[in-house]
Structure formats: C-alpha cells, structure tokens
mmCIF file of C-alpha atoms and ligand atoms in Angstrom:
data_model
loop_
_atom_site.group_PDB
_atom_site.id
_atom_site.type_symbol
_atom_site.label_atom_id
_atom_site.label_comp_id
_atom_site.label_asym_id
_atom_site.label_seq_id
_atom_site.Cartn_x
_atom_site.Cartn_y
_atom_site.Cartn_z
ATOM 1 C CA MET A 144 -3.669 -38.544 -6.094
ATOM 2 C CA ALA A 145 -0.374 -39.427 -7.468
ATOM 3 C CA LYS A 146 2.452 -37.167 -6.253
ATOM 4 C CA LYS A 147 3.801 -34.660 -8.910
ATOM 5 C CA PRO A 148 7.290 -35.450 -9.975
ATOM 6 C CA ALA A 149 9.957 -33.075 -7.886
ATOM 7 C CA SER A 150 11.154 -31.129 -11.226
ATOM 8 C CA ILE A 151 7.326 -29.815 -11.597
ATOM 9 C CA VAL A 152 7.302 -29.135 -7.727
ATOM 10 C CA GLU A 153 10.592 -27.330 -7.836
ATOM 11 C CA CYS A 154 9.483 -25.599 -10.997
ATOM 12 C CA ARG A 155 6.288 -24.202 -9.354
ATOM 13 C CA GLU A 156 8.218 -23.151 -6.541
ATOM 14 C CA ASP A 157 10.278 -20.965 -8.290
ATOM 15 C CA ALA A 158 7.658 -18.814 -9.947
ATOM 16 C CA PHE A 159 7.569 -15.990 -7.565
ATOM 17 C CA ARG A 160 11.225 -15.971 -6.891
ATOM 18 C CA LYS A 161 12.200 -16.281 -10.651
ATOM 19 C CA ILE A 162 9.971 -12.973 -11.372
ATOM 20 C CA PHE A 163 11.358 -11.668 -8.195
ATOM 21 C CA LYS A 164 14.925 -12.298 -9.523
ATOM 22 C CA PHE A 165 14.131 -10.962 -12.650
ATOM 23 C CA TYR A 166 13.068 -7.604 -11.818
ATOM 24 C CA LYS A 167 15.936 -7.267 -9.337
ATOM 25 C CA ARG A 168 18.343 -8.078 -11.800
ATOM 26 C CA ARG A 169 20.851 -5.093 -12.864
ATOM 27 C CA THR A 170 22.809 -6.438 -15.724
ATOM 28 C CA PRO A 171 21.355 -6.695 -18.095
ATOM 29 C CA PRO A 172 18.201 -4.580 -16.899
ATOM 30 C CA PRO A 173 14.714 -6.547 -17.305
ATOM 31 C CA ASP A 174 12.056 -5.753 -19.621
ATOM 32 C CA PHE A 175 9.601 -3.570 -17.416
ATOM 33 C CA SER A 176 7.279 -3.940 -20.384
ATOM 34 C CA ASP A 177 4.514 -6.082 -18.446
ATOM 35 C CA VAL A 178 4.547 -4.252 -15.393
ATOM 36 C CA VAL A 179 0.872 -2.837 -15.109
ATOM 37 C CA ASP A 180 0.952 1.067 -14.817
ATOM 38 C CA PHE A 181 -2.220 2.491 -13.103
ATOM 39 C CA SER A 182 -1.336 6.000 -13.669
ATOM 40 C CA LYS A 183 -1.570 5.335 -17.356
ATOM 41 C CA SER A 184 -5.152 5.469 -18.873
ATOM 42 C CA THR A 185 -4.595 1.983 -20.361
ATOM 43 C CA THR A 186 -7.331 -0.305 -21.538
ATOM 44 C CA SER A 187 -6.446 -3.735 -20.022
ATOM 45 C CA ASP A 188 -8.848 -6.565 -19.502
ATOM 46 C CA LYS A 189 -6.928 -7.186 -16.143
ATOM 47 C CA VAL A 190 -7.459 -3.502 -14.691
ATOM 48 C CA VAL A 191 -11.028 -2.480 -13.696
ATOM 49 C CA PRO A 192 -11.883 0.807 -12.819
ATOM 50 C CA VAL A 193 -13.976 0.879 -9.310
ATOM 51 C CA LYS A 194 -15.941 3.629 -7.872
ATOM 52 C CA MET A 195 -15.861 4.663 -4.004
ATOM 53 C CA ASP A 196 -18.505 5.027 -1.837
ATOM 54 C CA PRO A 197 -19.383 8.316 -2.620
ATOM 55 C CA ASP A 198 -21.055 9.100 0.595
ATOM 56 C CA ALA A 199 -18.446 7.489 2.821
ATOM 57 C CA VAL A 200 -16.089 10.595 3.280
ATOM 58 C CA SER A 201 -17.060 14.419 2.921
ATOM 59 C CA ASP A 202 -15.111 16.632 0.626
ATOM 60 C CA CYS A 203 -14.026 18.646 3.483
ATOM 61 C CA ASP A 204 -13.027 15.699 5.521
ATOM 62 C CA ALA A 205 -11.072 14.508 2.726
ATOM 63 C CA ALA A 206 -9.306 17.651 2.207
ATOM 64 C CA ARG A 207 -8.227 17.971 5.519
ATOM 65 C CA VAL A 208 -6.135 15.002 5.253
ATOM 66 C CA GLY A 209 -4.945 16.333 1.900
ATOM 67 C CA LEU A 210 -7.271 13.967 -0.018
ATOM 68 C CA LEU A 211 -9.237 14.880 -3.272
ATOM 69 C CA PRO A 212 -12.972 14.290 -3.030
ATOM 70 C CA THR A 213 -13.573 10.607 -3.160
ATOM 71 C CA ARG A 214 -15.820 10.759 -6.799
ATOM 72 C CA ASP A 215 -12.468 12.168 -8.298
ATOM 73 C CA TRP A 216 -10.178 9.089 -7.201
ATOM 74 C CA ARG A 217 -8.882 6.924 -9.761
ATOM 75 C CA ALA A 218 -9.341 3.542 -8.438
ATOM 76 C CA PHE A 219 -9.022 -0.242 -9.873
ATOM 77 C CA ASN A 220 -9.468 -3.867 -8.919
ATOM 78 C CA LEU A 221 -7.359 -6.261 -10.429
ATOM 79 C CA GLN A 222 -9.027 -9.298 -12.545
ATOM 80 C CA GLY A 223 -7.965 -12.544 -10.196
ATOM 81 C CA TYR A 224 -7.628 -10.171 -6.823
ATOM 82 C CA PRO A 225 -10.854 -10.014 -5.404
ATOM 83 C CA GLY A 226 -10.601 -7.255 -2.397
ATOM 84 C CA PHE A 227 -7.373 -5.908 -3.897
ATOM 85 C CA ILE A 228 -7.979 -2.120 -4.582
ATOM 86 C CA PHE A 229 -5.196 0.507 -5.982
ATOM 87 C CA ILE A 230 -5.884 4.137 -5.896
ATOM 88 C CA SER A 231 -3.789 5.733 -8.215
ATOM 89 C CA ASN A 232 -2.567 9.277 -6.273
ATOM 90 C CA PRO A 233 -5.827 10.113 -4.424
ATOM 91 C CA PHE A 234 -3.579 13.222 -3.064
ATOM 92 C CA LEU A 235 -4.344 16.730 -3.491
ATOM 93 C CA ARG A 236 -1.638 18.635 -5.355
ATOM 94 C CA GLY A 237 1.168 19.751 -2.588
ATOM 95 C CA SER A 238 -0.179 17.380 0.080
ATOM 96 C CA GLN A 239 1.931 14.912 -0.346
ATOM 97 C CA ALA A 240 4.532 17.011 1.178
ATOM 98 C CA PHE A 241 3.103 16.965 4.509
ATOM 99 C CA TRP A 242 3.149 12.957 4.648
ATOM 100 C CA VAL A 243 6.679 12.996 3.718
ATOM 101 C CA ARG A 244 7.593 15.480 6.489
ATOM 102 C CA GLN A 245 5.663 13.228 8.750
ATOM 103 C CA CYS A 246 7.563 10.220 7.570
ATOM 104 C CA LEU A 247 10.880 11.689 7.966
ATOM 105 C CA LYS A 248 10.525 14.413 10.745
ATOM 106 C CA THR A 249 7.543 13.471 13.295
ATOM 107 C CA TYR A 250 7.235 9.676 13.055
ATOM 108 C CA PRO A 251 10.876 8.331 13.974
ATOM 109 C CA GLN A 252 10.599 10.568 17.006
ATOM 110 C CA LYS A 253 9.987 8.727 20.278
ATOM 111 C CA PRO A 254 8.186 7.076 21.724
ATOM 112 C CA ASN A 255 8.009 5.717 18.288
ATOM 113 C CA VAL A 256 10.495 2.812 17.336
ATOM 114 C CA CYS A 257 12.760 2.649 14.622
ATOM 115 C CA ASN A 258 15.943 0.331 13.358
ATOM 116 C CA LEU A 259 18.202 2.914 15.030
ATOM 117 C CA ASP A 260 17.121 2.032 18.356
ATOM 118 C CA MET A 261 18.540 -1.827 17.988
ATOM 119 C CA HIS A 262 22.138 -0.804 18.266
ATOM 120 C CA MET A 263 21.923 2.706 19.562
ATOM 121 C CA SER A 264 21.070 4.350 23.122
ATOM 122 C CA PRO A 265 18.099 6.450 23.447
ATOM 123 C CA THR A 266 20.099 9.899 23.647
ATOM 124 C CA ASP A 267 21.473 8.792 20.379
ATOM 125 C CA THR A 268 18.538 7.952 18.594
ATOM 126 C CA GLN A 269 16.516 11.162 20.366
ATOM 127 C CA ASP A 270 16.307 13.653 17.367
ATOM 128 C CA ILE A 271 17.315 11.892 14.272
ATOM 129 C CA TRP A 272 15.745 14.868 12.005
ATOM 130 C CA ALA A 273 17.689 17.695 14.020
ATOM 131 C CA LYS A 274 21.222 15.615 14.246
ATOM 132 C CA SER A 275 20.765 14.763 10.516
ATOM 133 C CA VAL A 276 19.870 17.982 9.290
ATOM 134 C CA ARG A 277 22.576 19.629 11.509
ATOM 135 C CA ASN A 278 25.220 17.331 9.666
ATOM 136 C CA LEU A 279 23.726 17.960 6.154
ATOM 137 C CA SER A 280 24.585 21.906 6.474
ATOM 138 C CA ARG A 281 28.286 20.963 7.631
ATOM 139 C CA PRO A 282 30.979 21.653 5.146
ATOM 140 C CA VAL A 283 31.627 18.245 3.046
ATOM 141 C CA GLY A 284 34.679 17.115 4.641
ATOM 142 C CA LYS A 285 33.530 17.707 8.539
ATOM 143 C CA ARG A 286 30.266 15.215 7.755
ATOM 144 C CA GLU A 287 29.894 11.726 9.414
ATOM 145 C CA PRO A 288 29.870 9.255 6.480
ATOM 146 C CA LYS A 289 26.057 8.804 6.540
ATOM 147 C CA THR A 290 23.523 10.907 8.572
ATOM 148 C CA LEU A 291 20.626 8.804 10.896
ATOM 149 C CA LEU A 292 18.215 9.713 8.454
ATOM 150 C CA GLU A 293 20.171 8.200 5.602
ATOM 151 C CA ARG A 294 20.725 4.892 8.042
ATOM 152 C CA LEU A 295 16.813 4.811 8.883
ATOM 153 C CA ARG A 296 15.323 1.540 7.472
ATOM 154 C CA TRP A 297 11.947 1.064 9.545
ATOM 155 C CA VAL A 298 9.920 2.953 12.204
ATOM 156 C CA THR A 299 6.871 1.221 14.011
ATOM 157 C CA LEU A 300 3.786 3.019 15.257
ATOM 158 C CA GLY A 301 1.167 2.315 17.561
ATOM 159 C CA TYR A 302 1.498 -1.616 18.395
ATOM 160 C CA HIS A 303 4.820 -2.041 17.701
ATOM 161 C CA TYR A 304 5.689 -4.876 15.457
ATOM 162 C CA ASN A 305 8.061 -7.280 17.070
ATOM 163 C CA TRP A 306 10.629 -8.200 14.166
ATOM 164 C CA ASN A 307 11.935 -11.459 15.973
ATOM 165 C CA SER A 308 8.595 -13.117 17.352
ATOM 166 C CA LYS A 309 6.398 -11.893 14.438
ATOM 167 C CA THR A 310 3.692 -10.783 17.036
ATOM 168 C CA TYR A 311 2.093 -7.243 18.283
ATOM 169 C CA SER A 312 1.574 -7.134 21.935
ATOM 170 C CA ALA A 313 -0.434 -5.382 24.192
ATOM 171 C CA ASN A 314 2.140 -3.928 26.674
ATOM 172 C CA HIS A 315 4.208 -2.462 23.589
ATOM 173 C CA TYR A 316 1.975 0.410 22.470
ATOM 174 C CA THR A 317 2.352 3.868 22.257
ATOM 175 C CA PRO A 318 -0.592 6.181 20.924
ATOM 176 C CA PHE A 319 -0.842 5.890 17.049
ATOM 177 C CA PRO A 320 -0.409 9.349 15.161
ATOM 178 C CA THR A 321 -3.912 11.184 15.003
ATOM 179 C CA GLU A 322 -3.569 12.502 11.504
ATOM 180 C CA LEU A 323 -2.437 8.809 10.009
ATOM 181 C CA ARG A 324 -5.135 7.328 12.024
ATOM 182 C CA LEU A 325 -7.729 10.026 10.397
ATOM 183 C CA LEU A 326 -6.386 9.483 6.797
ATOM 184 C CA SER A 327 -6.612 5.632 7.312
ATOM 185 C CA HIS A 328 -9.745 5.644 8.477
ATOM 186 C CA GLN A 329 -11.133 7.886 5.219
ATOM 187 C CA ILE A 330 -9.405 5.593 2.887
ATOM 188 C CA ALA A 331 -10.738 2.550 4.230
ATOM 189 C CA ALA A 332 -13.989 4.001 4.661
ATOM 190 C CA ALA A 333 -14.181 4.776 1.333
ATOM 191 C CA CYS A 334 -13.259 1.534 0.077
ATOM 192 C CA GLY A 335 -16.285 -0.089 2.200
ATOM 193 C CA PHE A 336 -14.587 -0.566 5.640
ATOM 194 C CA PRO A 337 -16.177 2.148 7.890
ATOM 195 C CA GLY A 338 -15.021 0.779 11.189
ATOM 196 C CA PHE A 339 -11.155 0.378 10.536
ATOM 197 C CA SER A 340 -9.146 1.556 13.377
ATOM 198 C CA ALA A 341 -5.426 2.306 12.654
ATOM 199 C CA GLU A 342 -3.537 0.315 15.062
ATOM 200 C CA ALA A 343 -0.126 -0.492 14.176
ATOM 201 C CA GLY A 344 2.088 1.070 11.117
ATOM 202 C CA ILE A 345 5.078 0.001 9.646
ATOM 203 C CA LEU A 346 7.195 2.679 7.863
ATOM 204 C CA ASN A 347 9.762 1.188 5.319
ATOM 205 C CA TYR A 348 12.548 3.495 3.926
ATOM 206 C CA TYR A 349 13.921 2.225 0.831
ATOM 207 C CA ARG A 350 17.253 3.373 -1.180
ATOM 208 C CA SER A 351 17.592 3.002 -4.834
ATOM 209 C CA ASP A 352 19.332 -0.203 -4.369
ATOM 210 C CA SER A 353 16.881 -1.709 -1.695
ATOM 211 C CA SER A 354 14.193 -4.634 -1.928
ATOM 212 C CA LEU A 355 11.579 -6.362 0.265
ATOM 213 C CA GLY A 356 11.646 -10.061 0.242
ATOM 214 C CA ILE A 357 8.406 -12.202 -0.439
ATOM 215 C CA HIS A 358 5.883 -12.238 2.320
ATOM 216 C CA VAL A 359 2.349 -12.426 3.710
ATOM 217 C CA ASP A 360 1.333 -10.030 6.587
ATOM 218 C CA GLU A 361 -0.338 -12.110 8.620
ATOM 219 C CA SER A 362 0.695 -11.302 12.049
ATOM 220 C CA GLU A 363 -2.511 -9.075 12.848
ATOM 221 C CA LEU A 364 -5.122 -11.172 14.956
ATOM 222 C CA ASP A 365 -8.085 -10.267 12.611
ATOM 223 C CA HIS A 366 -7.542 -10.539 8.778
ATOM 224 C CA SER A 367 -11.057 -9.364 8.005
ATOM 225 C CA ARG A 368 -9.931 -5.733 8.399
ATOM 226 C CA PRO A 369 -7.877 -4.495 5.281
ATOM 227 C CA LEU A 370 -4.223 -3.589 5.113
ATOM 228 C CA LEU A 371 -3.621 -0.124 3.815
ATOM 229 C CA SER A 372 -0.365 0.932 2.168
ATOM 230 C CA PHE A 373 0.944 4.403 1.039
ATOM 231 C CA SER A 374 4.051 5.286 -1.449
ATOM 232 C CA PHE A 375 6.040 8.602 -1.799
ATOM 233 C CA GLY A 376 9.194 9.022 -3.414
ATOM 234 C CA GLN A 377 10.895 6.952 -5.888
ATOM 235 C CA SER A 378 8.577 4.229 -7.604
ATOM 236 C CA ALA A 379 8.569 0.766 -6.945
ATOM 237 C CA ILE A 380 7.795 -2.253 -8.795
ATOM 238 C CA PHE A 381 5.332 -4.599 -6.673
ATOM 239 C CA LEU A 382 4.541 -8.351 -7.118
ATOM 240 C CA LEU A 383 1.235 -9.490 -5.983
ATOM 241 C CA GLY A 384 1.251 -13.421 -5.741
ATOM 242 C CA GLY A 385 -0.893 -15.880 -4.821
ATOM 243 C CA THR A 386 -1.986 -17.531 -1.603
ATOM 244 C CA GLN A 387 0.616 -20.425 -2.282
ATOM 245 C CA ARG A 388 4.383 -19.189 -1.847
ATOM 246 C CA GLN A 389 5.139 -20.309 -5.431
ATOM 247 C CA ASP A 390 2.171 -18.781 -7.317
ATOM 248 C CA PRO A 391 3.236 -16.378 -10.157
ATOM 249 C CA PRO A 392 2.858 -12.862 -9.428
ATOM 250 C CA THR A 393 1.423 -10.009 -11.325
ATOM 251 C CA ALA A 394 4.006 -7.030 -11.566
ATOM 252 C CA MET A 395 2.770 -3.265 -10.774
ATOM 253 C CA TYR A 396 4.299 -0.025 -10.563
ATOM 254 C CA MET A 397 3.636 1.817 -7.278
ATOM 255 C CA HIS A 398 4.307 5.636 -7.661
ATOM 256 C CA SER A 399 4.423 8.298 -5.344
ATOM 257 C CA GLY A 400 1.085 9.151 -3.626
ATOM 258 C CA ASP A 401 -0.271 5.695 -4.723
ATOM 259 C CA LEU A 402 -2.368 3.877 -2.197
ATOM 260 C CA MET A 403 -2.960 0.126 -2.116
ATOM 261 C CA VAL A 404 -5.699 -1.610 -0.173
ATOM 262 C CA MET A 405 -5.344 -5.377 0.474
ATOM 263 C CA SER A 406 -8.573 -6.991 2.132
ATOM 264 C CA GLY A 407 -10.866 -9.956 1.754
ATOM 265 C CA GLN A 408 -9.278 -12.670 -0.352
ATOM 266 C CA SER A 409 -6.128 -10.824 -1.337
ATOM 267 C CA ARG A 410 -5.574 -9.657 2.347
ATOM 268 C CA LEU A 411 -3.276 -12.632 2.919
ATOM 269 C CA LEU A 412 -1.522 -12.784 -0.685
ATOM 270 C CA TYR A 413 2.400 -13.141 -0.759
ATOM 271 C CA HIS A 414 3.625 -9.903 -2.156
ATOM 272 C CA ALA A 415 7.601 -8.574 -2.407
ATOM 273 C CA VAL A 416 8.918 -5.159 -3.855
ATOM 274 C CA PRO A 417 12.138 -6.411 -5.844
ATOM 275 C CA ARG A 418 13.221 -2.872 -7.205
ATOM 276 C CA ILE A 419 12.888 0.655 -6.667
ATOM 277 C CA VAL A 420 12.653 2.607 -9.841
ATOM 278 C CA PRO A 421 12.885 6.319 -10.348
ATOM 279 C CA ALA A 422 9.954 8.103 -10.515
ATOM 280 C CA PRO A 423 8.458 9.389 -13.626
ATOM 281 C CA GLN A 424 9.692 12.798 -14.783
ATOM 282 C CA GLU A 425 6.170 14.321 -14.343
ATOM 283 C CA VAL A 426 5.942 12.951 -10.873
ATOM 284 C CA ALA A 427 9.431 14.244 -9.519
ATOM 285 C CA CYS A 428 8.622 17.548 -11.108
ATOM 286 C CA SER A 429 5.474 17.706 -9.432
ATOM 287 C CA TRP A 430 7.325 17.778 -5.878
ATOM 288 C CA VAL A 431 9.351 21.091 -6.884
ATOM 289 C CA SER A 432 5.982 22.909 -6.676
ATOM 290 C CA ASP A 433 4.517 20.647 -3.891
ATOM 291 C CA GLN A 434 5.188 23.090 -1.115
ATOM 292 C CA GLN A 435 3.953 26.234 -2.666
ATOM 293 C CA GLY A 436 0.544 27.663 -3.312
ATOM 294 C CA GLY A 437 -2.204 25.377 -1.795
ATOM 295 C CA ALA A 438 -3.971 26.198 1.681
ATOM 296 C CA GLY A 439 -3.886 22.527 2.780
ATOM 297 C CA VAL A 440 -1.968 20.437 4.826
ATOM 298 C CA GLU A 441 1.400 21.325 2.890
ATOM 299 C CA GLN A 442 1.282 24.801 4.803
ATOM 300 C CA GLN A 443 2.271 22.906 7.862
ATOM 301 C CA VAL A 444 5.485 22.228 5.902
ATOM 302 C CA SER A 445 8.390 25.031 6.135
ATOM 303 C CA SER A 446 10.632 25.493 3.028
ATOM 304 C CA GLU A 447 13.358 24.443 5.365
ATOM 305 C CA ASP A 448 11.922 21.200 6.195
ATOM 306 C CA TRP A 449 10.972 20.644 2.711
ATOM 307 C CA ALA A 450 14.116 21.353 1.362
ATOM 308 C CA VAL A 451 15.569 18.353 3.388
ATOM 309 C CA CYS A 452 12.462 16.278 2.593
ATOM 310 C CA SER A 453 12.577 16.884 -1.324
ATOM 311 C CA LYS A 454 16.353 15.978 -1.451
ATOM 312 C CA TYR A 455 15.538 12.653 0.281
ATOM 313 C CA ILE A 456 12.595 11.724 -1.868
ATOM 314 C CA HIS A 457 14.621 12.274 -5.010
ATOM 315 C CA SER A 458 16.818 9.213 -4.300
ATOM 316 C CA SER A 459 14.762 7.152 -1.858
ATOM 317 C CA ARG A 460 11.142 5.637 -1.611
ATOM 318 C CA ILE A 461 9.227 5.685 1.741
ATOM 319 C CA ASN A 462 6.345 3.285 2.244
ATOM 320 C CA VAL A 463 3.547 3.050 5.009
ATOM 321 C CA THR A 464 1.462 0.204 5.798
ATOM 322 C CA VAL A 465 -1.284 0.768 8.307
ATOM 323 C CA ARG A 466 -2.871 -2.016 10.073
ATOM 324 C CA GLN A 467 -5.979 -3.166 12.396
ATOM 325 C CA VAL A 468 -4.564 -5.584 14.663
ATOM 326 C CA LEU A 469 -7.739 -6.632 16.666
ATOM 327 C CA GLY A 470 -11.308 -6.984 15.830
ATOM 328 C CA PRO A 471 -14.120 -5.639 17.320
ATOM 329 C CA GLY A 472 -13.851 -6.886 20.953
ATOM 330 C CA GLN A 473 -10.908 -8.960 20.556
ATOM 331 C CA SER A 474 -7.630 -8.955 22.848
ATOM 332 C CA PHE A 475 -4.173 -10.396 22.567
ATOM 333 C CA PRO A 476 -3.893 -14.030 24.060
ATOM 334 C CA GLU A 477 -3.177 -14.173 27.977
ATOM 335 C CA THR A 478 0.139 -15.415 27.578
ATOM 336 C CA PRO A 479 2.319 -13.964 24.926
ATOM 337 C CA LEU A 480 4.927 -16.071 23.283
ATOM 338 C CA PRO A 481 8.305 -15.847 24.500
ATOM 339 C CA ASP A 482 10.294 -13.306 22.530
ATOM 340 C CA GLY A 483 11.886 -14.771 19.487
ATOM 341 C CA GLN A 484 9.651 -17.717 19.241
ATOM 342 C CA GLN A 485 7.716 -17.918 16.212
ATOM 343 C CA THR A 486 3.977 -18.002 15.362
ATOM 344 C CA GLU A 487 2.718 -20.973 13.470
ATOM 345 C CA GLY A 488 1.865 -20.992 9.750
ATOM 346 C CA LYS A 489 3.751 -19.232 6.889
ATOM 347 C CA ARG A 490 7.536 -18.356 7.931
ATOM 348 C CA ARG A 491 8.447 -14.934 6.623
ATOM 349 C CA ARG A 492 11.883 -13.985 6.000
ATOM 350 C CA CYS A 493 13.664 -12.669 9.113
ATOM 351 C CA GLY A 494 12.582 -9.092 9.399
ATOM 352 C CA TYR A 495 11.025 -8.492 6.267
ATOM 353 C CA SER A 496 12.325 -5.001 6.093
ATOM 354 C CA PRO A 497 14.112 -3.811 2.934
ATOM 355 C CA GLU A 498 17.390 -5.203 2.581
ATOM 356 C CA HIS A 499 20.236 -3.259 0.603
ATOM 357 C CA THR A 500 22.326 -4.654 -2.229
HETATM 358 C C1 LIG B 310 5.135 -4.099 4.202
HETATM 359 C C2 LIG B 310 5.081 -4.221 2.424
HETATM 360 C C3 LIG B 310 5.159 -2.977 0.516
HETATM 361 C C4 LIG B 310 5.862 -1.751 -0.137
HETATM 362 O O1 LIG B 310 5.877 -3.417 4.570
HETATM 363 O O2 LIG B 310 4.548 -5.212 4.496
HETATM 364 O O3 LIG B 310 4.855 -5.150 2.048
HETATM 365 O O4 LIG B 310 5.248 -1.322 -1.031
HETATM 366 N N1 LIG B 310 5.498 -3.161 2.068
HETATM 367 O O5 LIG B 310 6.945 -1.392 0.518
HETATM 368 MN MN1 LIG B 311 3.672 -6.580 3.296
#
C-alpha cells in the first residue's frame, strides 16, 4: 500500500490533541454543545440505554455501599464503543458524602501512598487530614500558604502504581480498602463481571484548572477485567478515543456520582480529561443536604468532617479508578523491571496524574 502523504498522517495524529486543546482552551471558552450529557434524558442515536443484570446484586447489598437498587440505575452504552458503560449517578441520595470523606480523610492515610510522600518525610505526611483541618481553622494571617489537602494530587491503593516504571509489583502492596472493594465488586457484577477483584486504586484530585493527558491504562496484567471509574465533586469533560492515539474522541460530561466501566474492546482505549467544569446547580445543591436525613453510609460522616469535604468538592473534583491487576491464577513476572524502566508498547505521558495550568 502506498504511503500516505505526511500532511494526512499529521492531520490524523492531531485529531485527539486538537479536540483536547479545544476543550482545554480558556479564551475564548469552547462551545460545549457537542458534549454528551448522560444526566439529561436526551434521545441521541449515540446513547443506548442498557439494563443491568437484576439478579447480580441484592438491594440490601447495594444499599450497604450507598447504591440504588440496580433496576433503578440509568446506564448507557455508547455507539461505537463496545464494552463502555456509563452509569449516571447510581448513588442513593446523601451517600456520596461517605465516599468523599473516604477519599479525603481515610484513603490518603498510611499505608497508602500519595504524591506528598515523594518529597516529604513520613512524619510530615502522617495525618494529612488533621494537619489540614487544624490549619484551616487558624486565623487567615497565620495559615500556611496551602494545606496538605490542597496539595494532594494522587493517592494509590492496593498494588501501588509505580509512576516511573509504569508497573505494579508484588512487593509493593497494602490491603485494599474493604468498602471500596465491595462497592467495586457490586458495580462490576451488575455490569456482567461477577468475578472482579479490586486490587489497585488510583485517586486523582483535580482543581478547577487541572487536566489529565491522553493515555491508555495498560499496566494491569489482565485486560479482560473492567476498569471502573468514579467521580465526585466538580464535573469533568472526559474524552474517549480509539485504539490509536490519533483517533478522534467523543466528549462527555462526568458529573458527581457518575461511574464509567471500561471493558471488552473499550478497556484499552485512549482517553483524557482536558477540563474541569463547574458542577450543574442541581448537583451542587444536592451536596448541601448530603449529610442529613438518611439512614445509610452518610450517617458515618460527622458534620465537622462534612463541612470540610463539602467545601473541598465545591472547588475540586475527585476521580477514583479501580483496577484488577492480575487474572485468576496469574502472578507477577519473576524478575520485575528495574525501577525507571518502561514497559513495551504505548508510552503514556510521564506520571499521567493531573497537570495544573
Ligand atoms: C485515570 C483516568 C479519568 C478521570 O486515572 O487513569 O483516566 O476521569 N482518570 O479522572
Ligand atoms: Mn485512565
């Protein structure tokens, strides 16, 4: 086959990047009218409602982790992306408070790993929450420039992702949080993956000016298992591309409480977050009462904790991705790659945690 002229190759190569830059642009602000919004009951030929397996999760088990009965979930497929499932906020009213508190107060604690550990001593990153809250309550003039919570960018759970070698390893593992394992297990089961085992988690913390570069999540050793993604706080523009870096992506909103499941042919697609956008009014309003009145997981969140969490999510976004690293009976290669050495295949942007402009 004849080689394509360089100009055509370049043009194709730029398709994802061009759309990424379009949505990242500040002035003039981009036109968002092409962004798919699953929270709206729009009839689009691209968005196909999908029913969850009604017997996979009992209502009682779902409620235990703050989820609505699976028959009430609003779940969708996207034309052209087999294996991609978008679930529009399946959380019970009020229960997001619990998950936000876990992401801000519990998961950054040791033995989990966070970005602050890279350049601070273990004693200095010992209790990020307590140190931050203490500082927040100080008179304005006596505060440090930024609290540790405000400087938090990522946390890893379970098999801790090594950002340099882009690998997980058997010898860097700490117990995966039980309740997040349970939540993930139920979501995967409802989507047709009953044997899913949550083994690694990456939490990303975004400010209003953060973005996440174009990448594929391929470091897990078994790609037949889905990747789950949860979003809390401010909304994001999420771009879902193809198997080639240059394939043009589809833009969609990810609002607070929304879930994505990347499985099957969509497990290894390029994706990115070019922009954080303000949560719609009705979403932000629902946080005001998130901690009151219910009888579920949100009852575990004290009003003091919720005051801090609620303030945080009014200007930031938290994304949690949960991954199964190993297939059944699979183990890590005998000789792990030396630190800093990259795996074969597509290279992802170094680090791939959110960037701030
Ligand atoms: C990731 C990721 C997307 C998001 O952490 O790998 O793609 O919505 N996150 O923040
Ligand atoms: Mn990703």
